[in-house]
Coordinates of C-alpha atoms in Angstrom, one line a residue:
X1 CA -29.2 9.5 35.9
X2 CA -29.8 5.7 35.9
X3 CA -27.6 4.4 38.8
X4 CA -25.7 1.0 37.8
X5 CA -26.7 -1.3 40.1
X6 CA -30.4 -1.0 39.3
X7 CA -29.0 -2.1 35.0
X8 CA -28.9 -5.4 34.1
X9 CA -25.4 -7.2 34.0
X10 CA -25.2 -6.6 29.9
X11 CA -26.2 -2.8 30.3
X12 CA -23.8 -2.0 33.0
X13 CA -21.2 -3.4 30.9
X14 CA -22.5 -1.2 28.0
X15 CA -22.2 1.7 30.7
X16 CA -19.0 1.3 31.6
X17 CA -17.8 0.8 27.8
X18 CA -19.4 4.4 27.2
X19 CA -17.5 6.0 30.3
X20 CA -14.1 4.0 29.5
X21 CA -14.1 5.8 26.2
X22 CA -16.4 8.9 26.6
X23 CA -18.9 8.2 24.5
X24 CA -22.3 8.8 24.5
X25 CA -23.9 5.6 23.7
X26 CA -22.8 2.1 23.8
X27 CA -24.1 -1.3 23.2
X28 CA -23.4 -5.1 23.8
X29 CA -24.3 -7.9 21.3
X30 CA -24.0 -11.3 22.0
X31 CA -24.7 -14.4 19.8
X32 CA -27.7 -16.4 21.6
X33 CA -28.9 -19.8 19.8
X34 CA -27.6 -18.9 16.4
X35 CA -28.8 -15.3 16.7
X36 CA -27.4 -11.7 17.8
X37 CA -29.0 -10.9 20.8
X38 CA -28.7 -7.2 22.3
X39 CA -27.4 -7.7 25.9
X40 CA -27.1 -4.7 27.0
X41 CA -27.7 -1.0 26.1
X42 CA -26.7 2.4 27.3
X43 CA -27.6 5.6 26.1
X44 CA -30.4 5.2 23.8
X45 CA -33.5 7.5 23.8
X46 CA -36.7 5.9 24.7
X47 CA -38.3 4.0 21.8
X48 CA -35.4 3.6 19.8
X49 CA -34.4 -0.2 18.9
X50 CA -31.8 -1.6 17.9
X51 CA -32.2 -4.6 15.0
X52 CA -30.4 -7.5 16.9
X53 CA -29.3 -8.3 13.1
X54 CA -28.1 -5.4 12.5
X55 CA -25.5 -5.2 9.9
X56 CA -22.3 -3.3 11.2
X57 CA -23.1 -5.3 14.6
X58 CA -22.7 -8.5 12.4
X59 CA -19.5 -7.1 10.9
X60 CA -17.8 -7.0 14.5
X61 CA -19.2 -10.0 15.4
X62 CA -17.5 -11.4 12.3
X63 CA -13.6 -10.5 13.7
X64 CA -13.6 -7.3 12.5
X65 CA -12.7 -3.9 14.6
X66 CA -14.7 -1.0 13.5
X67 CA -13.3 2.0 14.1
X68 CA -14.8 5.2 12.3
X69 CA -14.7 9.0 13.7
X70 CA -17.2 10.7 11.1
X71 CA -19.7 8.7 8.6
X72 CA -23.0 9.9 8.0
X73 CA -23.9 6.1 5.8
X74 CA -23.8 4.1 8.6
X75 CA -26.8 1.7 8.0
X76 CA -29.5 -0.3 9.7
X77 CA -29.5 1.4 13.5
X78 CA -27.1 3.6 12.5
X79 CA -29.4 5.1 10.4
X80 CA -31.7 5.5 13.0
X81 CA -29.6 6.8 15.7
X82 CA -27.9 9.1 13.0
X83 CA -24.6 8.7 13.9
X84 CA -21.2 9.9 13.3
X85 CA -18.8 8.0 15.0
X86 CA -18.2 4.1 15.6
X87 CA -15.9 2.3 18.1
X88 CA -16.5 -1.3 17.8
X89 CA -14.5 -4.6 18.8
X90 CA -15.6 -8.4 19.0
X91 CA -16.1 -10.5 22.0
X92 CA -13.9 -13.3 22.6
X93 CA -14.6 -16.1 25.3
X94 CA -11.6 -18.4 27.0
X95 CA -11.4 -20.4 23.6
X96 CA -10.8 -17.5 21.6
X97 CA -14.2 -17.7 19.8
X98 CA -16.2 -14.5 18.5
X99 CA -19.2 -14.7 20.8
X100 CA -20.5 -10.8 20.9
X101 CA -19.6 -7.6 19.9
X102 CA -19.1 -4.1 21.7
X103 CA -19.8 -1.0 20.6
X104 CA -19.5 2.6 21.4
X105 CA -21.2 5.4 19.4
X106 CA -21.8 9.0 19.3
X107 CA -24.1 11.1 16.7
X108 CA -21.5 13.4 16.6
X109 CA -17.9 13.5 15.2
X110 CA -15.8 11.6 17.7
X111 CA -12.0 11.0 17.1
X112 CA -11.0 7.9 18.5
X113 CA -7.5 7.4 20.5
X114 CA -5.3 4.8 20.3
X115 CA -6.0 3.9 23.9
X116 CA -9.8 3.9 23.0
X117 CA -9.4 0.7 21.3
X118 CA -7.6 -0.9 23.8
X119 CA -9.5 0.0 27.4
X120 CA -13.4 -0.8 25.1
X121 CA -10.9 -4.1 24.4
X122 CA -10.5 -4.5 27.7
X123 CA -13.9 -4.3 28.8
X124 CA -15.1 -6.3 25.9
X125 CA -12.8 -9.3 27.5
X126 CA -14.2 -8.8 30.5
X127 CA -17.8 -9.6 28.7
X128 CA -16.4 -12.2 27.0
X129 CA -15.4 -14.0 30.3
X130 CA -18.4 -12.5 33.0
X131 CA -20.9 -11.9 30.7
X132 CA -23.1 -12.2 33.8
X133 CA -21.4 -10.4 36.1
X134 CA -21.0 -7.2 35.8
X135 CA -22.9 -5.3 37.9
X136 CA -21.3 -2.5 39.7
X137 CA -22.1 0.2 41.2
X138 CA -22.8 3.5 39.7
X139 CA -20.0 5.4 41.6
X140 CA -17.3 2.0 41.0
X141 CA -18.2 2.8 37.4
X142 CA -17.1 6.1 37.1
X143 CA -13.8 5.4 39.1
X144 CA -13.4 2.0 36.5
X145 CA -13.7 4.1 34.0
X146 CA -11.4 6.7 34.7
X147 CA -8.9 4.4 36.2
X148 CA -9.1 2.9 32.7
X149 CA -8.4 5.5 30.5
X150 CA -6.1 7.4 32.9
X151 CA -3.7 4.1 32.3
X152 CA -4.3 3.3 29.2
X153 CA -3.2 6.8 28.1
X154 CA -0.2 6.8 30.7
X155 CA 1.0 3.7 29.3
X156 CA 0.9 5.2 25.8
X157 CA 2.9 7.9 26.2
X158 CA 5.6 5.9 28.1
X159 CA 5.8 3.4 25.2
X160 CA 6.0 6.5 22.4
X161 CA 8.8 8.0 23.8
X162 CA 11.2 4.8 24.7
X163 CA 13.2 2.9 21.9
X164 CA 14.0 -0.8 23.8
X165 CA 12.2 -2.8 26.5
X166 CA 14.4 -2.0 29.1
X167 CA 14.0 1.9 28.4
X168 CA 10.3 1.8 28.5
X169 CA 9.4 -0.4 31.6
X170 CA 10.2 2.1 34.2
X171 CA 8.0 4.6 32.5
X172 CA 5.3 2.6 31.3
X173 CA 5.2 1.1 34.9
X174 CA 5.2 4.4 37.1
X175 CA 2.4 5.1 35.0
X176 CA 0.4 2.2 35.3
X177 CA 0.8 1.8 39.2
X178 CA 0.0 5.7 39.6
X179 CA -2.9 5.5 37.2
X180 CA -4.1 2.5 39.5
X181 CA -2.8 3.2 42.9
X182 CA -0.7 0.4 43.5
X183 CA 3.0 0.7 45.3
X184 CA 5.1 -1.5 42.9
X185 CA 4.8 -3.3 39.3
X186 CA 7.9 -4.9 37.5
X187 CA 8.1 -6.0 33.9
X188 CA 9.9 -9.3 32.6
X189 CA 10.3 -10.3 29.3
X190 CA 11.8 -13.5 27.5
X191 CA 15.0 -13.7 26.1
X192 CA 15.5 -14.2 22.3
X193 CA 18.4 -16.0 22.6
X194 CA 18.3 -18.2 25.6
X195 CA 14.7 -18.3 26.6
X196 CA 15.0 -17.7 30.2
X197 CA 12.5 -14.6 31.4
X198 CA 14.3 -11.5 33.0
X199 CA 13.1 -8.4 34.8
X200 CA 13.7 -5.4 32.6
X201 CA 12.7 -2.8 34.7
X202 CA 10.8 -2.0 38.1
X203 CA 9.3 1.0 40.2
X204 CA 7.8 1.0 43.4
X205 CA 6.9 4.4 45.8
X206 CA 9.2 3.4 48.6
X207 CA 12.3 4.8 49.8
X208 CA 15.2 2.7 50.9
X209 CA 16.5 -0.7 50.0
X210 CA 14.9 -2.9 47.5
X211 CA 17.5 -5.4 45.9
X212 CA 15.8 -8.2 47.4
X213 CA 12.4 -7.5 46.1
X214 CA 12.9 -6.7 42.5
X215 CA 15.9 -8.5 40.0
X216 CA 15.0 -11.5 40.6
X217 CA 15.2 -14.3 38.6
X218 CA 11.6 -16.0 38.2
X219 CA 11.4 -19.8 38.1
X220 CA 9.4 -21.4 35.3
X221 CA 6.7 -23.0 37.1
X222 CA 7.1 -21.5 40.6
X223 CA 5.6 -18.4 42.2
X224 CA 3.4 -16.0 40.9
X225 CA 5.6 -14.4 38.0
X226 CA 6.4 -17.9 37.3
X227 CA 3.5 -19.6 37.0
X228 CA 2.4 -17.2 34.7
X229 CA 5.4 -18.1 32.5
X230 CA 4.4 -21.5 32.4
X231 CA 1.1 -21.5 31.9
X232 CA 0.2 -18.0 30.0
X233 CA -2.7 -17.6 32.1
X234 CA -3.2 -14.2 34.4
X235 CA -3.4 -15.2 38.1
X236 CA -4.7 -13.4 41.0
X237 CA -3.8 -13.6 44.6
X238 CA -5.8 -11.7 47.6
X239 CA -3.3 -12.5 50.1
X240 CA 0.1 -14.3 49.3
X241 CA 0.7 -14.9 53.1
X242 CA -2.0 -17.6 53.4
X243 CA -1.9 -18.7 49.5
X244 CA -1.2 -21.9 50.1
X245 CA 0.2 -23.3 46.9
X246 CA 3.3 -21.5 47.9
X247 CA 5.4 -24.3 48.9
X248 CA 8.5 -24.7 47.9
X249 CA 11.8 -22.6 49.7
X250 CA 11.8 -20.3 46.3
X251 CA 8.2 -19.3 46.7
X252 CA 8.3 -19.0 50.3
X253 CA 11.4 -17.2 50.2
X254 CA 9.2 -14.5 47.5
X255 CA 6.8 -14.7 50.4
X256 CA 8.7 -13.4 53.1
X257 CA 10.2 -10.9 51.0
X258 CA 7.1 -9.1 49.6
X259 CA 5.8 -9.7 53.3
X260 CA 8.7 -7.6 54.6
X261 CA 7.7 -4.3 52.5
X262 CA 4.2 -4.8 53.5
X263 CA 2.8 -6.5 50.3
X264 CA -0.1 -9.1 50.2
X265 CA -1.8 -8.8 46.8
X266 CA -0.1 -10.2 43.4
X267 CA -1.4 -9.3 40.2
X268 CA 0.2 -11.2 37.0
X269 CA -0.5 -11.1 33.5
X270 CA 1.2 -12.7 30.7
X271 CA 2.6 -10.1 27.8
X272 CA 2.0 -12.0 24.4
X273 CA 2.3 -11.2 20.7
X274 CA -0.5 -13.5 19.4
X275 CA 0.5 -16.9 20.7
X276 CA 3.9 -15.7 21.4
X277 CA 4.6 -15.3 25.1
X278 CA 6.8 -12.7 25.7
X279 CA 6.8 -11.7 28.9
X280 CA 5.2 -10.9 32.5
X281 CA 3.9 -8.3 34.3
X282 CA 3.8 -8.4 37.8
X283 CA 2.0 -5.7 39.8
X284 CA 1.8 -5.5 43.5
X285 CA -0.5 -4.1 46.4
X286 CA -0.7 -3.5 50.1
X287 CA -4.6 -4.8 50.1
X288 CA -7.0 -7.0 48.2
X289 CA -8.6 -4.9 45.3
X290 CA -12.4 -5.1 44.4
X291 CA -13.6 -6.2 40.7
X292 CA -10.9 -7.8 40.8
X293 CA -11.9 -9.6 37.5
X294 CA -12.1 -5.9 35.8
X295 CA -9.0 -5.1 36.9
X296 CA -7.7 -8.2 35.5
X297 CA -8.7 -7.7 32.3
X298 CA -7.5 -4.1 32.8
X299 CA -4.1 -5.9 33.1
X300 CA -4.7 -7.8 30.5
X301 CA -5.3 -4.8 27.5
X302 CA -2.2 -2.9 28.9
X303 CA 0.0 -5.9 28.5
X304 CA -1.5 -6.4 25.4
X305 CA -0.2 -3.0 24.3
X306 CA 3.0 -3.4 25.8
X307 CA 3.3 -7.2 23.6
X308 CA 2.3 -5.4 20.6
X309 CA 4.9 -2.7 21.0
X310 CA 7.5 -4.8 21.8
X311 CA 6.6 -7.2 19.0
X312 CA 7.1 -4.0 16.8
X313 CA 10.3 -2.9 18.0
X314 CA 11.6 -6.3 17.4
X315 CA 10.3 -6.8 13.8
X316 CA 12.3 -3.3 13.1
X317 CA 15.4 -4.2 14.8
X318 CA 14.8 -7.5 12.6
X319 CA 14.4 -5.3 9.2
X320 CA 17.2 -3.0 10.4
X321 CA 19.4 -6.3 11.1
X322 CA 18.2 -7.7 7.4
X323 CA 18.9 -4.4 5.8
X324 CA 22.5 -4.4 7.5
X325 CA 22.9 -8.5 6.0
X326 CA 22.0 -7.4 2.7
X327 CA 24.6 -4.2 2.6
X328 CA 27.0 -6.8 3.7
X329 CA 25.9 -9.3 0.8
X330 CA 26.0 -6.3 -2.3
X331 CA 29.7 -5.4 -0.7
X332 CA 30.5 -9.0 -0.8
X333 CA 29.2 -9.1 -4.1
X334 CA 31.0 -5.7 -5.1
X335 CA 34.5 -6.7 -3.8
X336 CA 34.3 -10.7 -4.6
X337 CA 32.5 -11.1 -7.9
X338 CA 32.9 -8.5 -10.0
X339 CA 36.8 -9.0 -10.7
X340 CA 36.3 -12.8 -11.0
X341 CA 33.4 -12.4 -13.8
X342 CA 35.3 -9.9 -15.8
X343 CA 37.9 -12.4 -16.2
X344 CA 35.4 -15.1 -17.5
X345 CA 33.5 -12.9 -19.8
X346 CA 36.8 -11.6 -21.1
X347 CA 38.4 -15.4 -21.3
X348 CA 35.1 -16.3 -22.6
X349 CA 34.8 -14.0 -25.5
X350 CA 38.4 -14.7 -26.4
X351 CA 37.6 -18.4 -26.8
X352 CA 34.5 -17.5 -28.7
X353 CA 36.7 -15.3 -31.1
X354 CA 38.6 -18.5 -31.4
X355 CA 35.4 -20.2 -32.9
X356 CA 36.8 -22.0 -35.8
X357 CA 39.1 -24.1 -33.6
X358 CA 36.6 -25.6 -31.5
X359 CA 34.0 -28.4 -31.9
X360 CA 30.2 -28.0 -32.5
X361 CA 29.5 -28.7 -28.3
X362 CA 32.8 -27.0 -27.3
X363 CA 31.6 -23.6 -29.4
X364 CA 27.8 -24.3 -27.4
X365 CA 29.1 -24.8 -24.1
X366 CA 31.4 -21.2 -24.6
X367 CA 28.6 -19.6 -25.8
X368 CA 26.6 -20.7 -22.9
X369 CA 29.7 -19.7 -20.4
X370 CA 29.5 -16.2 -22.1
X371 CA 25.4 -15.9 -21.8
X372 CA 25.7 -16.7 -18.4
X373 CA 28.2 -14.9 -17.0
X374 CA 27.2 -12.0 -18.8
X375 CA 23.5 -12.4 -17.3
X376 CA 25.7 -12.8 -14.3
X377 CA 27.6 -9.3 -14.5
X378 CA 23.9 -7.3 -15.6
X379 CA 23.1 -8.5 -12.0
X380 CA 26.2 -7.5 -9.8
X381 CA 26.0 -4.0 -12.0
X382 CA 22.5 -3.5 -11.0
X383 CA 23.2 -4.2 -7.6
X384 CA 25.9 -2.0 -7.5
X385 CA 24.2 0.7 -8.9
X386 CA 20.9 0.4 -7.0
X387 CA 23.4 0.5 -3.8
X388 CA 25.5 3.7 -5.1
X389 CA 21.9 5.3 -5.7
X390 CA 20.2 4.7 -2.6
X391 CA 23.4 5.5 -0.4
X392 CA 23.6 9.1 -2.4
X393 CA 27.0 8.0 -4.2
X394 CA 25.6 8.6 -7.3
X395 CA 23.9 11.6 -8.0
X396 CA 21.3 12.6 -10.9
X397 CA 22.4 14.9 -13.8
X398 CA 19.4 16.5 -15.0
X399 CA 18.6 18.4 -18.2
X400 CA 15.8 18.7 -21.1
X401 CA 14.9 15.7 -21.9
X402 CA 11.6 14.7 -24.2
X403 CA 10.0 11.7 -22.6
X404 CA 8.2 10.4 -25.6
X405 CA 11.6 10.3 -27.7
X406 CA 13.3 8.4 -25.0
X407 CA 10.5 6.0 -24.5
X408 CA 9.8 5.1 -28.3
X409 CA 13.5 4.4 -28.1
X410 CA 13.6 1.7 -25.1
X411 CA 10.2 0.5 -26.7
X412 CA 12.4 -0.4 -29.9
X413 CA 14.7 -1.6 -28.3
X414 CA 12.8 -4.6 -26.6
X415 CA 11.0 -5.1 -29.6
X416 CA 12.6 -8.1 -31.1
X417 CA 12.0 -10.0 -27.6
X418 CA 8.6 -8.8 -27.7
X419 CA 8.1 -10.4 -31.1
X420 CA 10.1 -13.6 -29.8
X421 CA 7.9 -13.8 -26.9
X422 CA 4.5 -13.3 -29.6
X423 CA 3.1 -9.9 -27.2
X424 CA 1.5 -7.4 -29.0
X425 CA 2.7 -4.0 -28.4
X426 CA 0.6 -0.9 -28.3
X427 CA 1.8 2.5 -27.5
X428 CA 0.0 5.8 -27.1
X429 CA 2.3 8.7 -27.1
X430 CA 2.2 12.1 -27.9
X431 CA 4.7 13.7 -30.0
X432 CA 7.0 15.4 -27.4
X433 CA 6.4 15.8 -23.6
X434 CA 9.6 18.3 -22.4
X435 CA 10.7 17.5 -18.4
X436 CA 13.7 18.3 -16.2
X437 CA 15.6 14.5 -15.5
X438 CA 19.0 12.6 -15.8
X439 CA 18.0 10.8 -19.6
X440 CA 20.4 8.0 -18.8
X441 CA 18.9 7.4 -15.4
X442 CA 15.0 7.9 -17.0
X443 CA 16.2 5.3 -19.9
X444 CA 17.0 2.7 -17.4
X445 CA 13.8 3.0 -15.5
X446 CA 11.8 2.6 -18.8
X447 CA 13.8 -0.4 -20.0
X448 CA 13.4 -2.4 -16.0
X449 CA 9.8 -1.6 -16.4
X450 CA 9.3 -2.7 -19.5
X451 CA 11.3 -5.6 -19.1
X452 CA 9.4 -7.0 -16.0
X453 CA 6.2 -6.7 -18.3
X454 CA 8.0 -8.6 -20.9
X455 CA 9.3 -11.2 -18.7
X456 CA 5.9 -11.9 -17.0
X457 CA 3.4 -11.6 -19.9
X458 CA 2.6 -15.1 -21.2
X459 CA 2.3 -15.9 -25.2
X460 CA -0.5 -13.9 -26.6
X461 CA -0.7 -11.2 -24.1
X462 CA -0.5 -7.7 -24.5
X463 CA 1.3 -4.9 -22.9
X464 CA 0.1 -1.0 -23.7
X465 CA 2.8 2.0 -23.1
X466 CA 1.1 5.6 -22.6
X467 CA 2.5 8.5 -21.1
X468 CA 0.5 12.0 -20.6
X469 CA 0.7 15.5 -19.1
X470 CA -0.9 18.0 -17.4
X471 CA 0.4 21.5 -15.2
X472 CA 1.1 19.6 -12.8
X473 CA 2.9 16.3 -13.7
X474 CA 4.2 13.8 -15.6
X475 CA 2.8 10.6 -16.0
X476 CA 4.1 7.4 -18.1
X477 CA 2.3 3.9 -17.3
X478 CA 3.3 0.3 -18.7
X479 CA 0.5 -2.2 -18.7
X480 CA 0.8 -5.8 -19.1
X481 CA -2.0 -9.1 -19.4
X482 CA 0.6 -11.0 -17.2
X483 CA 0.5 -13.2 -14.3
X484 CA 0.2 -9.7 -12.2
X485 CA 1.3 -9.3 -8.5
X486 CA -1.2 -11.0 -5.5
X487 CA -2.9 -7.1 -3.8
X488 CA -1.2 -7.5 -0.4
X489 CA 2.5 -7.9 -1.8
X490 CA 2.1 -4.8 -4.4
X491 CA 3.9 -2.4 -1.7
X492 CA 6.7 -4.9 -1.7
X493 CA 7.7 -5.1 -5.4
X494 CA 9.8 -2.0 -5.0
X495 CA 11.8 -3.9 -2.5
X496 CA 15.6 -5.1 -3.0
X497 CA 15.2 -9.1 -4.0
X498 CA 11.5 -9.2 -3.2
X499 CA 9.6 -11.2 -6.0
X500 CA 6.5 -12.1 -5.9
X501 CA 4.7 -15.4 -3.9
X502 CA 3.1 -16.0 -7.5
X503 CA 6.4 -15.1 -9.2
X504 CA 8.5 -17.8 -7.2
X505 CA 5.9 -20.5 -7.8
X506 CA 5.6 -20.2 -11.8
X507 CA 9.0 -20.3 -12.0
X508 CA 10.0 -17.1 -14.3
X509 CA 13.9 -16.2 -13.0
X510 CA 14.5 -12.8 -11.7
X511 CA 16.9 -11.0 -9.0
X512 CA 13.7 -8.5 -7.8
X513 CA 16.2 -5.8 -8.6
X514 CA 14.8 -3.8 -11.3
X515 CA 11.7 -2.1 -9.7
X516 CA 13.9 -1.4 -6.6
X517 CA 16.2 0.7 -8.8
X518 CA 13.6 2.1 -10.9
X519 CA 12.0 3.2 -7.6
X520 CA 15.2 4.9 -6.3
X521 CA 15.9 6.7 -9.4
X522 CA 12.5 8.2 -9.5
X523 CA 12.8 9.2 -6.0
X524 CA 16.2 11.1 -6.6
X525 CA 13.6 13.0 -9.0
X526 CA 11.1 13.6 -6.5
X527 CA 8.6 11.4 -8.4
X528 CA 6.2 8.8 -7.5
X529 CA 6.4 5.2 -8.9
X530 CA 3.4 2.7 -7.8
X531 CA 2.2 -0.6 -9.1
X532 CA -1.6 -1.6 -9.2
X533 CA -3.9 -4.1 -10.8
X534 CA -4.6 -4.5 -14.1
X535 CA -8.6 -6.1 -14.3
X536 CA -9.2 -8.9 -15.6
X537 CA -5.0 -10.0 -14.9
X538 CA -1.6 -7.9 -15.1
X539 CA -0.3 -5.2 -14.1
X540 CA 0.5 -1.5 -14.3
X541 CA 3.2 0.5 -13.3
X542 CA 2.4 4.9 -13.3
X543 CA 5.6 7.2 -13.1
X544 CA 4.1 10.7 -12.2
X545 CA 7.7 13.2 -12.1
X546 CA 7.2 16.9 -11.5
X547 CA 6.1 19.2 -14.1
X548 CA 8.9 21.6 -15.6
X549 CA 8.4 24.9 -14.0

């Protein structure tokens, strides 16, 4: 075996990428002059090459993460090397900028972890800012990389089975100081509200009083934890009793305290959600700890993972919240609307019954009070109903129903607005197709569907209504030539008031209601309602619903 100290810098580093995530090959490409350079290589059997231009090295270097457990099409050196199974991640330096690319590979099937990704992340930062430096030796390599993926699999379990910050940090950092051998690590994390930065949670693996050593509350700009707050940058310290920046009576105070449990060495990393600092962790130590710039960036991928999982957890708690505002909003609605608007569509019809007593712009202006506040009522009674459906108020009733009867009937139905609008309509429907479904319900999803094509096909355009069936499903589809829904918003459209970025900006009105019931009703019949593109613009909408038995 090829000891690591006799490798170049680049080729230990691909070493130690290999070991982190047990694979068994790895490489380092780096971007030299305007070209990709290999740097370093581990693993490969004699005479084989590896095209510094290779393709799926370009990728990475590109941004992209690569991340593929079985593919036989691999090409360039993949080709060559036959392999399976591709880890792969980009090299940053300090300014953020792609300058390399890592990448671990195996010829045979390899299912990557979760952890994978982040400990060959971790190393890959550690290329990005030593890529010079990092020799080690071959024994230090094999305790790197088990000290690596011993945390980095610790610290995932901690954060799968905790719900809040405060419930995870004792966990997550019992598992990171045992994985790394160090006597005490404490979490702090930014307030929402008032900004300040609080400890969450501590552990340490000695007995007896600690009150004065952990809880405390960090100054922005001052000590360790601190600094780190301000600036957003990791900091090391070998020895915090002859640090000497350590002024002022807080940090000296912080001094005597860690000094008094026998702690010298402070290791603190900022916890971030992209630019977003959201908190600190602080680890401590008893001595000064070799590769110390590994370790670092060791720091670094865990509080990476702990960012991105708390940066989760808040984006739910934030959808939960918004869910909660909008129950309130259709209950407001329910309760303070609906009476109000019966009385003016009542009042209004009366005076429109009245006709003959009014002026020519008294009878257009009660027309327009009646248009408008029935438009008005069509949108509190689908919001209503789409809030009865998806809270299980109001249940299904189904029975033998022919589909193609009860879509030629909604297609007639829209068929003077259709004409209006000058769409052409084509159909393609079989005579009868027999399921099991509430025909009231299955009406309204037709009509919403066929009204959003409707409302977003322009004049000219065409929308075509099929529906088929097999032994195993259902299937009905509306396509339209519209304005058609921008790829990475398509999952939305079944949303409650979600309409489209393209939608907003042409102006068409809507309330984004009528695919959210239409999705909820075909869910109460165990279907399946998408949305996809419709080439060269538009949109289709399948219903697939469960074959009759």
């Amino acid at each position: 075996m090829v000891a690591v100290h006799d490798l170049v810098p680049g080729d230990a580093l691909a070493q130690l990428a290999a070991r982190v995530v047990r694979a068994p090959m790895a490489v380092l490409l780096m971007v030299h002059d305007e070209a990709v350079e290999i740097f370093g290589r581990f693993g490969f059997v004699n005479g084989d090459r590896l095209p510094s231009d290779d393709p799926l090295g370009k990728q990475v270097i590109s941004g992209a993460r690569v991340v593929c457990s079985d593919d036989d099409s691999w090409p360039g050196f993949g080709t060559q090397l036959a392999l399976r199974a591709v880890l792969g991640v980009p090299v940053h330096d300090n300014d953020s900028r792609v300058i390399g690319a890592l990448l671990a590979m195996d010829q045979r099937p390899h299912r990557w972890a979760p952890e994978d990704v982040a400990s060959l992340l971790a190393v890959a930062r550690f290329g990005g800012v030593h890529p010079a430096s990092a020799g080690v030796d071959d024994g230090s390599a094999l305790r790197l990389a088990s000290r690596f993926r011993t945390c980095h699999h610790a610290v995932e379990r901690s954060l799968r089975a905790a719900r809040t910050g405060s419930e995870a940090a004792p966990r997550l950092l019992e598992a990171l100081a045992v994985a790394l051998g160090w006597p005490a690590a404490e979490l702090f994390l930014v307030d929402e509200k008032t900004g300040s930065l609080g400890a969450v949670g501590h552990w340490c693996d000695w007995t007896g009083e600690s009150a004065d050593f952990f809880g405390h509350a960090p100054v922005k700009g001052a000590g360790i934890t601190g600094r780190v707050w301000q600036t957003g940058r990791p900091i090391w310290v070998n020895d915090i009793t002859v640090y000497t920046d350590l002024l002022t009576p807080f940090e000296q105070n912080r001094v005597r305290v860690a000094a008094e449990h026998g702690i010298r060495t402070m290791m603190s990393v900022p916890v971030c959600d992209g630019d977003t600092l959201l908190g600190v962790l602080t680890c401590y130590a008893h001595s000064p700890e070799r590769h110390q710039e590994l370790l670092t960036v060791l720091l670094d991928g865990v509080a990476a993972q702990i960012g991105l999982w708390i940066a989760l957890r808040r984006a739910e708690r934030l959808g939960h919240e918004l869910g909660r505002t909008q129950d309130d909003f259709i209950a407001l609605v329910g309760h303070e609307l609906r009476t109000p608007l019966a009385s003016i569509t009542a009042h209004a019809g009366m005076l429109h019954d009245e006709a003959t007593a009014l002026t020519a712009d008294q009878q257009v202006m009660v027309e327009s009070i009646a248009r408008n506040a029935g438009s008005l009522q069509h949108t509190v009674n689908t919001l209503l109903d789409l809030a009865g459906l998806e809270a299980g108020h109001l249940p299904v009733h189904p029975k033998k129903v022919n589909l193609c009867t009860l879509i030629t009937e909604a297609v007639n139905a829209v068929r003077p607005r259709i004409a209006e609008n000058g769409i052409r309509l084509h159909t393609d429907l079989p005579s009868t197709i027999w399921l099991t479904a509430d025909p009231d319900r299955l009406r309204q999803v037709v009509d919403d569907i066929l009204a959003n094509a409707v409302l977003y096909t322009p004049l000219g355009g065409t929308v075509q209504v099929t529906a088929t069936s097999d032994e195993a499903a259902i299937q009905f589809q509306v396509a339209d030539s519209g304005i058609g829904t921008p790829t990475d918003e398509r999952a939305r459209v079944f949303d409650r008031f979600f309409r489209g970025s393209n939608v907003r900006h042409h102006g068409t009105v809507g309330s984004g209601l009528g695919l959210s019931r239409a999705r909820a009703i075909i869910d109460l019949h165990e279907g399946h309602i998408h949305l996809t593109g419709n080439a060269p613009t538009g949109t289709v909408v399948t219903v697939r619903l469960p074959a009759p038995p």
